[in-house]
Amino acid sequence: MTPAQYAEDLGWVGHDVWHAHCVKLDDHGIDLFAHTGAGVAHCPCSNMRLASGIAPVREMCDAGVHVGLGVDGPASNDSASIIGEVRQAMLLQRVGFGPDAMSARQALELAIFSLDRLRLAGAGHDPIAALVFCNPGAVAYSIINGNVVVRGRPAYTALSPQPTGCAAAKLIRQKQGECRVLKNKADYVCYC
Protein backbone atom coordinates (compact mmCIF):
# COMPACT_ATOMS: atom_id res chain seq x y z
CA MET A 1 0.00 0.00 0.00
CA THR A 2 1.39 3.41 -0.97
CA PRO A 3 1.30 6.41 1.38
CA ALA A 4 -1.41 8.01 -0.78
CA GLN A 5 -3.54 4.85 -0.68
CA TYR A 6 -3.14 4.74 3.09
CA ALA A 7 -4.21 8.39 3.38
CA GLU A 8 -7.23 7.62 1.19
CA ASP A 9 -8.19 4.59 3.30
CA LEU A 10 -8.12 6.80 6.40
CA GLY A 11 -10.20 9.51 4.72
CA TRP A 12 -7.29 11.94 4.85
CA VAL A 13 -7.89 13.46 1.43
CA GLY A 14 -9.98 16.45 0.43
CA HIS A 15 -9.80 20.21 0.03
CA ASP A 16 -9.39 20.67 3.79
CA VAL A 17 -6.39 18.32 4.09
CA TRP A 18 -2.72 19.16 3.64
CA HIS A 19 0.08 16.61 3.77
CA ALA A 20 3.72 17.41 4.53
CA HIS A 21 6.67 16.37 2.37
CA CYS A 22 5.10 13.78 0.00
CA VAL A 23 8.49 12.60 -1.24
CA LYS A 24 7.02 9.14 -1.97
CA LEU A 25 3.97 10.35 -3.88
CA ASP A 26 3.55 8.31 -7.08
CA ASP A 27 1.44 9.05 -10.17
CA HIS A 28 -1.69 7.55 -8.58
CA GLY A 29 -1.14 9.64 -5.44
CA ILE A 30 -0.65 12.80 -7.48
CA ASP A 31 -3.88 12.12 -9.38
CA LEU A 32 -5.71 11.36 -6.11
CA PHE A 33 -4.56 14.60 -4.47
CA ALA A 34 -5.41 16.62 -7.57
CA HIS A 35 -8.87 15.05 -7.84
CA THR A 36 -9.74 15.44 -4.15
CA GLY A 37 -8.14 18.86 -3.63
CA ALA A 38 -5.67 17.64 -1.01
CA GLY A 39 -2.65 19.92 -0.65
CA VAL A 40 1.03 19.35 -0.05
CA ALA A 41 3.34 21.37 2.18
CA HIS A 42 6.74 21.01 0.52
CA CYS A 43 9.66 21.29 2.97
CA PRO A 44 12.79 20.91 0.82
CA CYS A 45 15.41 21.78 3.47
CA SER A 46 14.07 19.12 5.80
CA ASN A 47 13.89 16.58 2.97
CA MET A 48 17.52 17.26 2.09
CA ARG A 49 18.78 17.25 5.65
CA LEU A 50 17.07 13.94 6.41
CA ALA A 51 17.82 12.53 2.93
CA SER A 52 14.19 11.42 2.73
CA GLY A 53 13.77 12.05 -0.99
CA ILE A 54 12.75 14.65 -3.54
CA ALA A 55 9.07 15.49 -3.82
CA PRO A 56 7.84 15.60 -7.43
CA VAL A 57 6.64 19.19 -7.02
CA ARG A 58 6.63 20.08 -10.72
CA GLU A 59 4.51 17.00 -11.50
CA MET A 60 2.17 17.84 -8.62
CA CYS A 61 1.71 21.44 -9.77
CA ASP A 62 1.21 20.40 -13.38
CA ALA A 63 -1.48 17.92 -12.27
CA GLY A 64 -3.32 20.58 -10.27
CA VAL A 65 -2.27 19.61 -6.75
CA HIS A 66 -2.17 22.59 -4.37
CA VAL A 67 1.46 22.92 -3.25
CA GLY A 68 2.78 25.40 -0.73
CA LEU A 69 6.05 25.74 1.12
CA GLY A 70 6.61 24.93 4.76
CA VAL A 71 9.53 24.98 7.14
CA ASP A 72 9.98 22.19 9.62
CA GLY A 73 11.06 22.74 13.20
CA PRO A 74 14.64 22.91 14.43
CA ALA A 75 15.05 19.13 14.41
CA SER A 76 15.33 19.19 10.61
CA ASN A 77 15.57 22.85 9.57
CA ASP A 78 17.75 25.21 11.56
CA SER A 79 16.94 28.50 9.85
CA ALA A 80 13.15 28.28 9.43
CA SER A 81 13.45 30.74 6.53
CA ILE A 82 10.63 30.61 4.01
CA ILE A 83 12.76 32.41 1.39
CA GLY A 84 15.43 29.79 2.01
CA GLU A 85 12.78 27.17 1.29
CA VAL A 86 11.87 28.90 -2.00
CA ARG A 87 15.50 28.80 -3.12
CA GLN A 88 15.99 25.21 -2.01
CA ALA A 89 12.70 24.12 -3.63
CA MET A 90 13.93 25.47 -6.95
CA LEU A 91 17.41 23.99 -6.63
CA LEU A 92 16.19 20.61 -5.41
CA GLN A 93 13.73 20.28 -8.30
CA ARG A 94 16.52 21.15 -10.72
CA VAL A 95 18.99 18.65 -9.28
CA GLY A 96 16.35 15.93 -9.21
CA PHE A 97 14.52 16.56 -12.48
CA GLY A 98 16.73 18.78 -14.66
CA PRO A 99 17.47 22.49 -15.12
CA ASP A 100 14.01 23.27 -16.51
CA ALA A 101 12.13 21.54 -13.68
CA MET A 102 11.47 24.79 -11.79
CA SER A 103 12.19 28.45 -12.43
CA ALA A 104 12.68 31.11 -9.79
CA ARG A 105 9.19 32.45 -10.45
CA GLN A 106 7.62 29.00 -10.23
CA ALA A 107 9.32 28.43 -6.89
CA LEU A 108 8.19 31.81 -5.66
CA GLU A 109 4.58 31.00 -6.59
CA LEU A 110 4.68 28.49 -3.73
CA ALA A 111 5.10 31.34 -1.20
CA ILE A 112 4.19 35.00 -0.58
CA PHE A 113 6.69 37.76 0.24
CA SER A 114 7.11 41.49 0.63
CA LEU A 115 9.68 43.07 -1.68
CA ASP A 116 10.01 46.15 0.52
CA ARG A 117 13.26 45.12 2.17
CA LEU A 118 16.59 46.90 2.21
CA ARG A 119 18.50 43.73 1.35
CA LEU A 120 16.51 43.54 -1.93
CA ALA A 121 16.96 47.19 -2.91
CA GLY A 122 19.45 46.29 -5.63
CA ALA A 123 17.02 43.97 -7.34
CA GLY A 124 14.81 46.61 -8.96
CA HIS A 125 15.40 45.11 -12.39
CA ASP A 126 13.98 41.69 -11.41
CA PRO A 127 12.77 41.58 -7.80
CA ILE A 128 11.01 38.23 -8.11
CA ALA A 129 14.09 36.31 -9.22
CA ALA A 130 16.18 38.20 -6.67
CA LEU A 131 14.03 36.86 -3.84
CA VAL A 132 14.92 33.33 -4.84
CA PHE A 133 18.58 33.85 -5.71
CA CYS A 134 19.52 36.21 -2.86
CA ASN A 135 20.64 35.12 0.57
CA PRO A 136 17.71 34.38 2.92
CA GLY A 137 16.76 37.28 5.18
CA ALA A 138 14.99 37.87 8.45
CA VAL A 139 11.53 36.66 9.37
CA ALA A 140 8.74 39.26 9.16
CA TYR A 141 5.87 36.97 10.19
CA SER A 142 6.02 33.62 11.94
CA ILE A 143 3.09 31.50 13.08
CA ILE A 144 3.84 28.43 15.15
CA ASN A 145 1.07 26.07 16.24
CA GLY A 146 -1.46 28.80 15.45
CA ASN A 147 0.30 31.41 17.60
CA VAL A 148 1.78 34.52 15.98
CA VAL A 149 5.37 34.66 17.21
CA VAL A 150 6.67 37.48 15.01
CA ARG A 151 4.18 40.02 13.66
CA GLY A 152 4.98 42.43 10.85
CA ARG A 153 8.55 43.17 11.81
CA PRO A 154 11.84 41.55 10.98
CA ALA A 155 13.40 39.49 13.75
CA TYR A 156 16.96 40.68 13.19
CA THR A 157 19.87 39.17 15.02
CA ALA A 158 22.53 41.52 13.67
CA LEU A 159 24.44 43.63 16.15
CA SER A 160 23.85 46.89 14.31
CA PRO A 161 20.38 48.48 14.42
CA GLN A 162 18.30 48.17 11.27
CA PRO A 163 16.78 51.30 9.70
CA THR A 164 13.02 51.52 10.08
CA GLY A 165 10.14 53.70 8.88
CA CYS A 166 11.05 56.75 6.81
CA ALA A 167 14.79 56.16 7.20
CA ALA A 168 14.49 52.65 5.75
CA ALA A 169 12.26 53.83 2.88
CA LYS A 170 14.71 56.60 2.01
CA LEU A 171 17.67 54.22 2.09
CA ILE A 172 15.82 51.67 -0.06
CA ARG A 173 14.99 54.34 -2.69
CA GLN A 174 18.61 55.53 -2.64
CA LYS A 175 20.01 52.01 -3.16
CA GLN A 176 17.46 51.23 -5.88
CA GLY A 177 18.53 54.37 -7.72
CA GLU A 178 22.21 53.48 -7.40
CA CYS A 179 21.50 50.01 -8.76
CA ARG A 180 19.55 51.39 -11.73
CA VAL A 181 22.55 53.54 -12.61
CA LEU A 182 24.91 50.58 -12.32
CA LYS A 183 22.57 48.33 -14.31
CA ASN A 184 22.42 50.83 -17.14
CA LYS A 185 26.22 50.89 -17.27
CA ALA A 186 26.70 47.13 -17.03
CA ASP A 187 26.74 44.59 -19.83
CA TYR A 188 25.29 41.97 -17.48
CA VAL A 189 22.92 41.84 -14.55
CA CYS A 190 23.78 40.38 -11.16
CA TYR A 191 20.90 39.54 -8.81
CA CYS A 192 22.69 39.80 -5.48
Coordinates of C-alpha atoms in Angstrom, one line a residue:
M1 CA 0.0 0.0 0.0
T2 CA 1.4 3.4 -1.0
P3 CA 1.3 6.4 1.4
A4 CA -1.4 8.0 -0.8
Q5 CA -3.5 4.9 -0.7
Y6 CA -3.1 4.7 3.1
A7 CA -4.2 8.4 3.4
E8 CA -7.2 7.6 1.2
D9 CA -8.2 4.6 3.3
L10 CA -8.1 6.8 6.4
G11 CA -10.2 9.5 4.7
W12 CA -7.3 11.9 4.9
V13 CA -7.9 13.5 1.4
G14 CA -10.0 16.5 0.4
H15 CA -9.8 20.2 0.0
D16 CA -9.4 20.7 3.8
V17 CA -6.4 18.3 4.1
W18 CA -2.7 19.2 3.6
H19 CA 0.1 16.6 3.8
A20 CA 3.7 17.4 4.5
H21 CA 6.7 16.4 2.4
C22 CA 5.1 13.8 0.0
V23 CA 8.5 12.6 -1.2
K24 CA 7.0 9.1 -2.0
L25 CA 4.0 10.3 -3.9
D26 CA 3.5 8.3 -7.1
D27 CA 1.4 9.1 -10.2
H28 CA -1.7 7.5 -8.6
G29 CA -1.1 9.6 -5.4
I30 CA -0.6 12.8 -7.5
D31 CA -3.9 12.1 -9.4
L32 CA -5.7 11.4 -6.1
F33 CA -4.6 14.6 -4.5
A34 CA -5.4 16.6 -7.6
H35 CA -8.9 15.1 -7.8
T36 CA -9.7 15.4 -4.1
G37 CA -8.1 18.9 -3.6
A38 CA -5.7 17.6 -1.0
G39 CA -2.7 19.9 -0.7
V40 CA 1.0 19.4 -0.1
A41 CA 3.3 21.4 2.2
H42 CA 6.7 21.0 0.5
C43 CA 9.7 21.3 3.0
P44 CA 12.8 20.9 0.8
C45 CA 15.4 21.8 3.5
S46 CA 14.1 19.1 5.8
N47 CA 13.9 16.6 3.0
M48 CA 17.5 17.3 2.1
R49 CA 18.8 17.2 5.7
L50 CA 17.1 13.9 6.4
A51 CA 17.8 12.5 2.9
S52 CA 14.2 11.4 2.7
G53 CA 13.8 12.1 -1.0
I54 CA 12.8 14.6 -3.5
A55 CA 9.1 15.5 -3.8
P56 CA 7.8 15.6 -7.4
V57 CA 6.6 19.2 -7.0
R58 CA 6.6 20.1 -10.7
E59 CA 4.5 17.0 -11.5
M60 CA 2.2 17.8 -8.6
C61 CA 1.7 21.4 -9.8
D62 CA 1.2 20.4 -13.4
A63 CA -1.5 17.9 -12.3
G64 CA -3.3 20.6 -10.3
V65 CA -2.3 19.6 -6.7
H66 CA -2.2 22.6 -4.4
V67 CA 1.5 22.9 -3.3
G68 CA 2.8 25.4 -0.7
L69 CA 6.0 25.7 1.1
G70 CA 6.6 24.9 4.8
V71 CA 9.5 25.0 7.1
D72 CA 10.0 22.2 9.6
G73 CA 11.1 22.7 13.2
P74 CA 14.6 22.9 14.4
A75 CA 15.1 19.1 14.4
S76 CA 15.3 19.2 10.6
N77 CA 15.6 22.9 9.6
D78 CA 17.7 25.2 11.6
S79 CA 16.9 28.5 9.9
A80 CA 13.1 28.3 9.4
S81 CA 13.4 30.7 6.5
I82 CA 10.6 30.6 4.0
I83 CA 12.8 32.4 1.4
G84 CA 15.4 29.8 2.0
E85 CA 12.8 27.2 1.3
V86 CA 11.9 28.9 -2.0
R87 CA 15.5 28.8 -3.1
Q88 CA 16.0 25.2 -2.0
A89 CA 12.7 24.1 -3.6
M90 CA 13.9 25.5 -7.0
L91 CA 17.4 24.0 -6.6
L92 CA 16.2 20.6 -5.4
Q93 CA 13.7 20.3 -8.3
R94 CA 16.5 21.1 -10.7
V95 CA 19.0 18.7 -9.3
G96 CA 16.3 15.9 -9.2
F97 CA 14.5 16.6 -12.5
G98 CA 16.7 18.8 -14.7
P99 CA 17.5 22.5 -15.1
D100 CA 14.0 23.3 -16.5
A101 CA 12.1 21.5 -13.7
M102 CA 11.5 24.8 -11.8
S103 CA 12.2 28.5 -12.4
A104 CA 12.7 31.1 -9.8
R105 CA 9.2 32.4 -10.5
Q106 CA 7.6 29.0 -10.2
A107 CA 9.3 28.4 -6.9
L108 CA 8.2 31.8 -5.7
E109 CA 4.6 31.0 -6.6
L110 CA 4.7 28.5 -3.7
A111 CA 5.1 31.3 -1.2
I112 CA 4.2 35.0 -0.6
F113 CA 6.7 37.8 0.2
S114 CA 7.1 41.5 0.6
L115 CA 9.7 43.1 -1.7
D116 CA 10.0 46.2 0.5
R117 CA 13.3 45.1 2.2
L118 CA 16.6 46.9 2.2
R119 CA 18.5 43.7 1.4
L120 CA 16.5 43.5 -1.9
A121 CA 17.0 47.2 -2.9
G122 CA 19.4 46.3 -5.6
A123 CA 17.0 44.0 -7.3
G124 CA 14.8 46.6 -9.0
H125 CA 15.4 45.1 -12.4
D126 CA 14.0 41.7 -11.4
P127 CA 12.8 41.6 -7.8
I128 CA 11.0 38.2 -8.1
A129 CA 14.1 36.3 -9.2
A130 CA 16.2 38.2 -6.7
L131 CA 14.0 36.9 -3.8
V132 CA 14.9 33.3 -4.8
F133 CA 18.6 33.9 -5.7
C134 CA 19.5 36.2 -2.9
N135 CA 20.6 35.1 0.6
P136 CA 17.7 34.4 2.9
G137 CA 16.8 37.3 5.2
A138 CA 15.0 37.9 8.5
V139 CA 11.5 36.7 9.4
A140 CA 8.7 39.3 9.2
Y141 CA 5.9 37.0 10.2
S142 CA 6.0 33.6 11.9
I143 CA 3.1 31.5 13.1
I144 CA 3.8 28.4 15.1
N145 CA 1.1 26.1 16.2
G146 CA -1.5 28.8 15.4
N147 CA 0.3 31.4 17.6
V148 CA 1.8 34.5 16.0
V149 CA 5.4 34.7 17.2
V150 CA 6.7 37.5 15.0
R151 CA 4.2 40.0 13.7
G152 CA 5.0 42.4 10.9
R153 CA 8.5 43.2 11.8
P154 CA 11.8 41.5 11.0
A155 CA 13.4 39.5 13.7
Y156 CA 17.0 40.7 13.2
T157 CA 19.9 39.2 15.0
A158 CA 22.5 41.5 13.7
L159 CA 24.4 43.6 16.2
S160 CA 23.9 46.9 14.3
P161 CA 20.4 48.5 14.4
Q162 CA 18.3 48.2 11.3
P163 CA 16.8 51.3 9.7
T164 CA 13.0 51.5 10.1
G165 CA 10.1 53.7 8.9
C166 CA 11.1 56.8 6.8
A167 CA 14.8 56.2 7.2
A168 CA 14.5 52.7 5.7
A169 CA 12.3 53.8 2.9
K170 CA 14.7 56.6 2.0
L171 CA 17.7 54.2 2.1
I172 CA 15.8 51.7 -0.1
R173 CA 15.0 54.3 -2.7
Q174 CA 18.6 55.5 -2.6
K175 CA 20.0 52.0 -3.2
Q176 CA 17.5 51.2 -5.9
G177 CA 18.5 54.4 -7.7
E178 CA 22.2 53.5 -7.4
C179 CA 21.5 50.0 -8.8
R180 CA 19.5 51.4 -11.7
V181 CA 22.6 53.5 -12.6
L182 CA 24.9 50.6 -12.3
K183 CA 22.6 48.3 -14.3
N184 CA 22.4 50.8 -17.1
K185 CA 26.2 50.9 -17.3
A186 CA 26.7 47.1 -17.0
D187 CA 26.7 44.6 -19.8
Y188 CA 25.3 42.0 -17.5
V189 CA 22.9 41.8 -14.6
C190 CA 23.8 40.4 -11.2
Y191 CA 20.9 39.5 -8.8
C192 CA 22.7 39.8 -5.5

